[in-house]
mmCIF file of C-alpha atoms in Angstrom:
data_model
loop_
_atom_site.group_PDB
_atom_site.id
_atom_site.type_symbol
_atom_site.label_atom_id
_atom_site.label_comp_id
_atom_site.label_asym_id
_atom_site.label_seq_id
_atom_site.Cartn_x
_atom_site.Cartn_y
_atom_site.Cartn_z
ATOM 1 C CA MET A 1 21.828 -27.822 86.592
ATOM 2 C CA PRO A 2 20.333 -25.172 84.275
ATOM 3 C CA ALA A 3 18.374 -26.433 81.328
ATOM 4 C CA ALA A 4 19.865 -25.872 77.892
ATOM 5 C CA ALA A 5 18.380 -22.945 76.037
ATOM 6 C CA THR A 6 16.109 -24.007 73.219
ATOM 7 C CA PRO A 7 17.138 -22.604 69.819
ATOM 8 C CA PRO A 8 14.778 -20.107 68.247
ATOM 9 C CA PRO A 9 12.444 -21.503 65.585
ATOM 10 C CA ALA A 10 13.861 -21.332 62.091
ATOM 11 C CA GLU A 11 12.312 -18.801 59.778
ATOM 12 C CA PRO A 12 10.474 -20.233 56.769
ATOM 13 C CA PRO A 13 12.439 -19.880 53.551
ATOM 14 C CA PRO A 14 11.348 -17.046 51.311
ATOM 15 C CA ASN A 15 9.031 -17.927 48.513
ATOM 16 C CA PRO A 16 10.838 -18.318 45.209
ATOM 17 C CA PRO A 17 9.990 -15.767 42.577
ATOM 18 C CA ASP A 18 7.036 -16.672 40.492
ATOM 19 C CA SER A 19 8.822 -17.463 37.272
ATOM 20 C CA THR A 20 5.631 -18.784 35.696
ATOM 21 C CA SER A 21 3.963 -15.385 35.747
ATOM 22 C CA HIS A 22 7.028 -13.711 34.276
ATOM 23 C CA THR A 23 7.207 -16.374 31.600
ATOM 24 C CA GLU A 24 3.528 -15.945 30.758
ATOM 25 C CA GLU A 25 3.930 -12.168 30.638
ATOM 26 C CA ALA A 26 6.934 -12.502 28.358
ATOM 27 C CA GLU A 27 5.006 -14.880 26.118
ATOM 28 C CA ALA A 28 2.060 -12.516 26.014
ATOM 29 C CA ASP A 29 4.314 -9.587 25.158
ATOM 30 C CA ALA A 30 6.152 -11.590 22.540
ATOM 31 C CA VAL A 31 3.029 -12.992 20.961
ATOM 32 C CA GLY A 32 1.143 -9.699 21.259
ATOM 33 C CA THR A 33 3.767 -7.887 19.210
ATOM 34 C CA PRO A 34 4.210 -10.015 16.103
ATOM 35 C CA SER A 35 6.739 -9.115 13.475
ATOM 36 C CA ARG A 36 5.331 -6.927 10.741
ATOM 37 C CA THR A 37 8.110 -7.557 8.281
ATOM 38 C CA GLY A 38 6.989 -9.059 5.005
ATOM 39 C CA PRO A 39 8.789 -10.347 1.932
ATOM 40 C CA VAL A 40 11.311 -8.059 0.286
ATOM 41 C CA GLY A 41 9.585 -5.616 -2.067
ATOM 42 C CA MET A 42 6.062 -6.417 -0.904
ATOM 43 C CA VAL A 43 3.757 -3.378 -0.918
ATOM 44 C CA SER A 44 0.774 -3.104 1.397
ATOM 45 C CA TRP A 45 -2.594 -3.261 -0.348
ATOM 46 C CA GLY A 46 -3.956 -0.208 1.456
ATOM 47 C CA THR A 47 -0.851 1.902 0.847
ATOM 48 C CA GLY A 48 -0.736 1.031 -2.846
ATOM 49 C CA THR A 49 -4.434 1.773 -3.281
ATOM 50 C CA LEU A 50 -4.173 5.174 -1.563
ATOM 51 C CA VAL A 51 -1.187 6.137 -3.681
ATOM 52 C CA GLY A 52 -3.085 5.120 -6.815
ATOM 53 C CA VAL A 53 -6.165 7.132 -5.814
ATOM 54 C CA PHE A 54 -4.214 10.317 -5.084
ATOM 55 C CA THR A 55 -2.149 9.918 -8.252
ATOM 56 C CA GLY A 56 -5.332 9.490 -10.285
ATOM 57 C CA LEU A 57 -6.844 12.586 -8.673
ATOM 58 C CA LEU A 58 -3.840 14.697 -9.602
ATOM 59 C CA TYR A 59 -3.550 13.289 -13.121
ATOM 60 C CA GLY A 60 -7.260 13.633 -13.902
ATOM 61 C CA GLY A 61 -7.413 17.192 -12.606
ATOM 62 C CA ALA A 62 -4.288 18.269 -14.467
ATOM 63 C CA LYS A 63 -5.538 16.668 -17.683
ATOM 64 C CA GLU A 64 -8.862 18.502 -17.531
ATOM 65 C CA ALA A 65 -7.169 21.781 -16.602
ATOM 66 C CA ASN A 66 -4.902 21.570 -19.661
ATOM 67 C CA ALA A 67 -7.853 20.668 -21.878
ATOM 68 C CA ASN A 68 -9.644 23.890 -20.903
ATOM 69 C CA VAL A 69 -7.025 26.192 -22.417
ATOM 70 C CA SER A 70 -8.809 26.409 -25.775
ATOM 71 C CA LYS A 71 -12.150 27.019 -24.072
ATOM 72 C CA ASP A 72 -10.626 29.830 -22.010
ATOM 73 C CA ALA A 73 -9.463 31.439 -25.254
ATOM 74 C CA GLU A 74 -13.021 31.329 -26.581
ATOM 75 C CA VAL A 75 -14.281 33.022 -23.420
ATOM 76 C CA MET A 76 -11.676 35.762 -23.774
ATOM 77 C CA LEU A 77 -12.804 36.390 -27.347
ATOM 78 C CA LYS A 78 -16.425 36.679 -26.219
ATOM 79 C CA MET A 79 -15.432 39.089 -23.461
ATOM 80 C CA GLY A 80 -13.521 41.238 -25.952
ATOM 81 C CA SER A 81 -16.500 41.426 -28.281
ATOM 82 C CA THR A 82 -18.658 43.230 -25.720
ATOM 83 C CA THR A 83 -18.143 46.428 -23.742
ATOM 84 C CA ASP A 84 -20.784 45.711 -21.098
ATOM 85 C CA LYS A 85 -19.045 45.096 -17.756
ATOM 86 C CA ARG A 86 -21.905 43.035 -16.402
ATOM 87 C CA GLU A 87 -21.837 40.779 -19.437
ATOM 88 C CA GLN A 88 -18.073 40.336 -19.083
ATOM 89 C CA TYR A 89 -18.428 39.433 -15.399
ATOM 90 C CA ARG A 90 -21.186 36.965 -16.231
ATOM 91 C CA LEU A 91 -19.084 35.276 -18.934
ATOM 92 C CA MET A 92 -16.092 35.060 -16.617
ATOM 93 C CA ARG A 93 -18.173 33.615 -13.777
ATOM 94 C CA ASP A 94 -19.798 30.998 -16.028
ATOM 95 C CA ALA A 95 -16.416 30.007 -17.440
ATOM 96 C CA MET A 96 -14.883 29.604 -13.966
ATOM 97 C CA GLU A 97 -17.847 27.532 -12.730
ATOM 98 C CA LYS A 98 -17.732 25.209 -15.732
ATOM 99 C CA ARG A 99 -13.967 24.874 -15.446
ATOM 100 C CA PHE A 100 -14.205 23.984 -11.747
ATOM 101 C CA ILE A 101 -16.868 21.348 -12.444
ATOM 102 C CA ARG A 102 -14.833 19.796 -15.273
ATOM 103 C CA VAL A 103 -11.624 19.687 -13.228
ATOM 104 C CA ALA A 104 -13.417 18.199 -10.202
ATOM 105 C CA LYS A 105 -15.138 15.591 -12.354
ATOM 106 C CA GLY A 106 -11.875 14.677 -14.063
ATOM 107 C CA SER A 107 -10.115 14.325 -10.718
ATOM 108 C CA LEU A 108 -12.814 12.044 -9.300
ATOM 109 C CA VAL A 109 -12.950 9.868 -12.407
ATOM 110 C CA GLY A 110 -9.152 9.608 -12.599
ATOM 111 C CA GLY A 111 -8.851 8.756 -8.908
ATOM 112 C CA ALA A 112 -11.551 6.102 -9.127
ATOM 113 C CA ARG A 113 -10.077 4.466 -12.224
ATOM 114 C CA LEU A 114 -6.463 4.386 -11.061
ATOM 115 C CA GLY A 115 -7.545 3.440 -7.531
ATOM 116 C CA MET A 116 -9.485 0.433 -8.849
ATOM 117 C CA PHE A 117 -6.521 -0.578 -11.007
ATOM 118 C CA THR A 118 -3.968 -0.400 -8.172
ATOM 119 C CA ALA A 119 -6.338 -2.103 -5.718
ATOM 120 C CA THR A 120 -6.837 -5.005 -8.145
ATOM 121 C CA PHE A 121 -3.134 -5.236 -8.939
ATOM 122 C CA PHE A 122 -1.878 -5.288 -5.341
ATOM 123 C CA GLY A 123 -4.727 -7.551 -4.251
ATOM 124 C CA ILE A 124 -3.800 -10.183 -6.844
ATOM 125 C CA GLN A 125 -0.098 -9.749 -6.068
ATOM 126 C CA ASN A 126 -0.566 -10.285 -2.328
ATOM 127 C CA LEU A 127 -2.820 -13.280 -3.034
ATOM 128 C CA LEU A 128 -0.092 -14.852 -5.165
ATOM 129 C CA ILE A 129 2.496 -14.181 -2.461
ATOM 130 C CA GLU A 130 0.368 -15.915 0.177
ATOM 131 C CA ASN A 131 -0.371 -18.920 -2.037
ATOM 132 C CA ARG A 132 3.167 -19.395 -3.376
ATOM 133 C CA GLY A 133 4.974 -18.478 -0.147
ATOM 134 C CA VAL A 134 7.599 -16.407 -1.971
ATOM 135 C CA HIS A 135 7.723 -12.955 -3.532
ATOM 136 C CA ASP A 136 9.526 -12.782 -6.849
ATOM 137 C CA VAL A 137 9.117 -11.116 -10.217
ATOM 138 C CA PHE A 138 6.590 -13.748 -11.361
ATOM 139 C CA ASN A 139 4.062 -12.522 -8.786
ATOM 140 C CA ILE A 140 4.314 -9.009 -10.225
ATOM 141 C CA VAL A 141 4.049 -10.318 -13.789
ATOM 142 C CA GLY A 142 1.014 -12.434 -12.927
ATOM 143 C CA ALA A 143 -0.718 -9.568 -11.137
ATOM 144 C CA GLY A 144 -0.061 -7.136 -13.979
ATOM 145 C CA SER A 145 -1.234 -9.581 -16.628
ATOM 146 C CA ALA A 146 -4.418 -10.509 -14.731
ATOM 147 C CA THR A 147 -5.259 -6.879 -13.945
ATOM 148 C CA ALA A 148 -4.786 -5.705 -17.529
ATOM 149 C CA ALA A 149 -6.851 -8.650 -18.801
ATOM 150 C CA ALA A 150 -9.662 -7.888 -16.339
ATOM 151 C CA PHE A 151 -9.832 -4.227 -17.340
ATOM 152 C CA GLY A 152 -9.703 -5.203 -21.008
ATOM 153 C CA LEU A 153 -12.689 -7.465 -20.426
ATOM 154 C CA ILE A 154 -14.907 -4.710 -18.980
ATOM 155 C CA LEU A 155 -14.288 -2.298 -21.850
ATOM 156 C CA PRO A 156 -17.342 -1.734 -24.067
ATOM 157 C CA GLY A 157 -17.551 -3.595 -27.340
ATOM 158 C CA SER A 158 -18.483 -6.893 -28.929
ATOM 159 C CA PRO A 159 -17.372 -10.250 -27.448
ATOM 160 C CA MET A 160 -14.655 -10.587 -30.085
ATOM 161 C CA TRP A 161 -13.392 -7.102 -29.314
ATOM 162 C CA ARG A 162 -13.333 -7.851 -25.606
ATOM 163 C CA ALA A 163 -11.479 -11.116 -26.187
ATOM 164 C CA ARG A 164 -8.899 -9.202 -28.215
ATOM 165 C CA ASN A 165 -8.561 -6.644 -25.412
ATOM 166 C CA VAL A 166 -8.032 -9.448 -22.892
ATOM 167 C CA LEU A 167 -5.232 -11.016 -24.944
ATOM 168 C CA VAL A 168 -3.540 -7.713 -25.707
ATOM 169 C CA GLY A 169 -3.883 -6.497 -22.119
ATOM 170 C CA SER A 170 -2.505 -9.732 -20.721
ATOM 171 C CA ALA A 171 0.530 -9.612 -22.995
ATOM 172 C CA LEU A 172 1.162 -5.911 -22.381
ATOM 173 C CA GLY A 173 0.742 -6.286 -18.613
ATOM 174 C CA ALA A 174 3.230 -9.128 -18.462
ATOM 175 C CA GLY A 175 5.696 -7.377 -20.748
ATOM 176 C CA ILE A 176 5.600 -4.094 -18.826
ATOM 177 C CA CYS A 177 5.566 -5.577 -15.317
ATOM 178 C CA PHE A 178 8.490 -7.958 -15.836
ATOM 179 C CA PRO A 179 11.260 -5.325 -16.109
ATOM 180 C CA LEU A 180 9.569 -2.991 -13.629
ATOM 181 C CA GLY A 181 9.126 -5.801 -11.086
ATOM 182 C CA TRP A 182 12.720 -6.942 -11.503
ATOM 183 C CA VAL A 183 14.008 -3.407 -10.914
ATOM 184 C CA GLN A 184 11.721 -2.976 -7.900
ATOM 185 C CA LEU A 185 12.908 -6.180 -6.233
ATOM 186 C CA LYS A 186 16.568 -5.385 -6.892
ATOM 187 C CA LEU A 187 16.193 -1.894 -5.412
ATOM 188 C CA ALA A 188 14.358 -3.285 -2.376
ATOM 189 C CA GLU A 189 17.071 -5.903 -1.797
ATOM 190 C CA LYS A 190 19.796 -3.283 -2.101
ATOM 191 C CA ALA A 191 18.004 -0.954 0.315
ATOM 192 C CA ASN A 192 17.539 -3.744 2.885
ATOM 193 C CA LEU A 193 21.193 -4.715 2.551
ATOM 194 C CA GLU A 194 22.296 -1.149 3.177
ATOM 195 C CA ILE A 195 20.018 -0.943 6.218
ATOM 196 C CA GLU A 196 21.473 -4.163 7.618
ATOM 197 C CA ASN A 197 25.033 -2.939 7.054
ATOM 198 C CA SER A 198 24.296 0.380 8.767
ATOM 199 C CA LYS A 199 23.104 -1.291 11.987
ATOM 200 C CA SER A 200 25.473 -1.367 14.968
ATOM 201 C CA PRO A 201 26.420 -4.630 16.732
ATOM 202 C CA SER A 202 24.260 -3.696 19.722
ATOM 203 C CA ASP A 203 21.209 -3.239 17.479
ATOM 204 C CA LEU A 204 21.849 -6.598 15.815
ATOM 205 C CA ALA A 205 22.232 -8.348 19.176
ATOM 206 C CA LYS A 206 19.020 -6.770 20.457
ATOM 207 C CA GLU A 207 17.122 -7.763 17.300
ATOM 208 C CA GLN A 208 18.385 -11.339 17.520
ATOM 209 C CA GLY A 209 17.368 -11.499 21.187
ATOM 210 C CA ASN A 210 13.872 -10.272 20.367
ATOM 211 C CA GLN A 211 13.549 -12.810 17.552
ATOM 212 C CA SER A 212 14.710 -15.649 19.825
ATOM 213 C CA ARG A 213 12.156 -14.628 22.479
ATOM 214 C CA VAL A 214 9.369 -14.515 19.922
ATOM 215 C CA GLY A 215 10.414 -17.884 18.471
ATOM 216 C CA ALA A 216 10.574 -19.500 21.919
ATOM 217 C CA ALA A 217 7.159 -18.105 22.838
ATOM 218 C CA ILE A 218 5.648 -19.402 19.601
ATOM 219 C CA ASP A 219 7.199 -22.839 20.137
ATOM 220 C CA ARG A 220 5.820 -23.041 23.688
ATOM 221 C CA LEU A 221 2.403 -21.919 22.471
ATOM 222 C CA GLU A 222 2.388 -24.568 19.730
ATOM 223 C CA GLY A 223 3.457 -27.241 22.244
ATOM 224 C CA SER A 224 0.658 -26.315 24.622
ATOM 225 C CA LEU A 225 -1.905 -26.435 21.812
ATOM 226 C CA ARG A 226 -0.763 -29.881 20.709
ATOM 227 C CA LYS A 227 -1.183 -31.375 24.211
#
């Protein structure tokens, strides 16, 4: 009687996909790309400082250029009083060199002053935002008041004069920054609302999915650190 045929050996089951590596990669991607969105109306310190420097450069140069109009008239009178071409060329060259030096100096001084002011203002504002955990008009008022008081303190004069400058600067900074800060925050909120309304449902679903992935990765990371 023929022997029964032995069944072929069963093949080992395929290895399941390594979900741990995919999870770790997803966590690394999620954690490696943190959200850069800040509070509504918050301005970056570097951006605000650069804008202040360039604005000061333009303002200082334009101010010195307008101040040289009367001096240019004096040069024209001197040139008209002589018939020597060489003397006229020399007067014109000297006037242009002095004008260039004055405009360049005014631009540098204006950029440095306004750059220091904006750097101090946005630095104090961002510090208040981090400490208070919220960005509202009071952060802008506090930053403006502190910045104006600090610059009033470094002005030359007697101690009583400096104390007066600190009080006046603090009051003026708060009074000017309150309406400006309120308008800025309202415009920023309106702009963000319009951006949210202009997004399509697919963009919203994708953004929510990315936020859920980032939140889950952060929660898992916090759980692993606590163990």
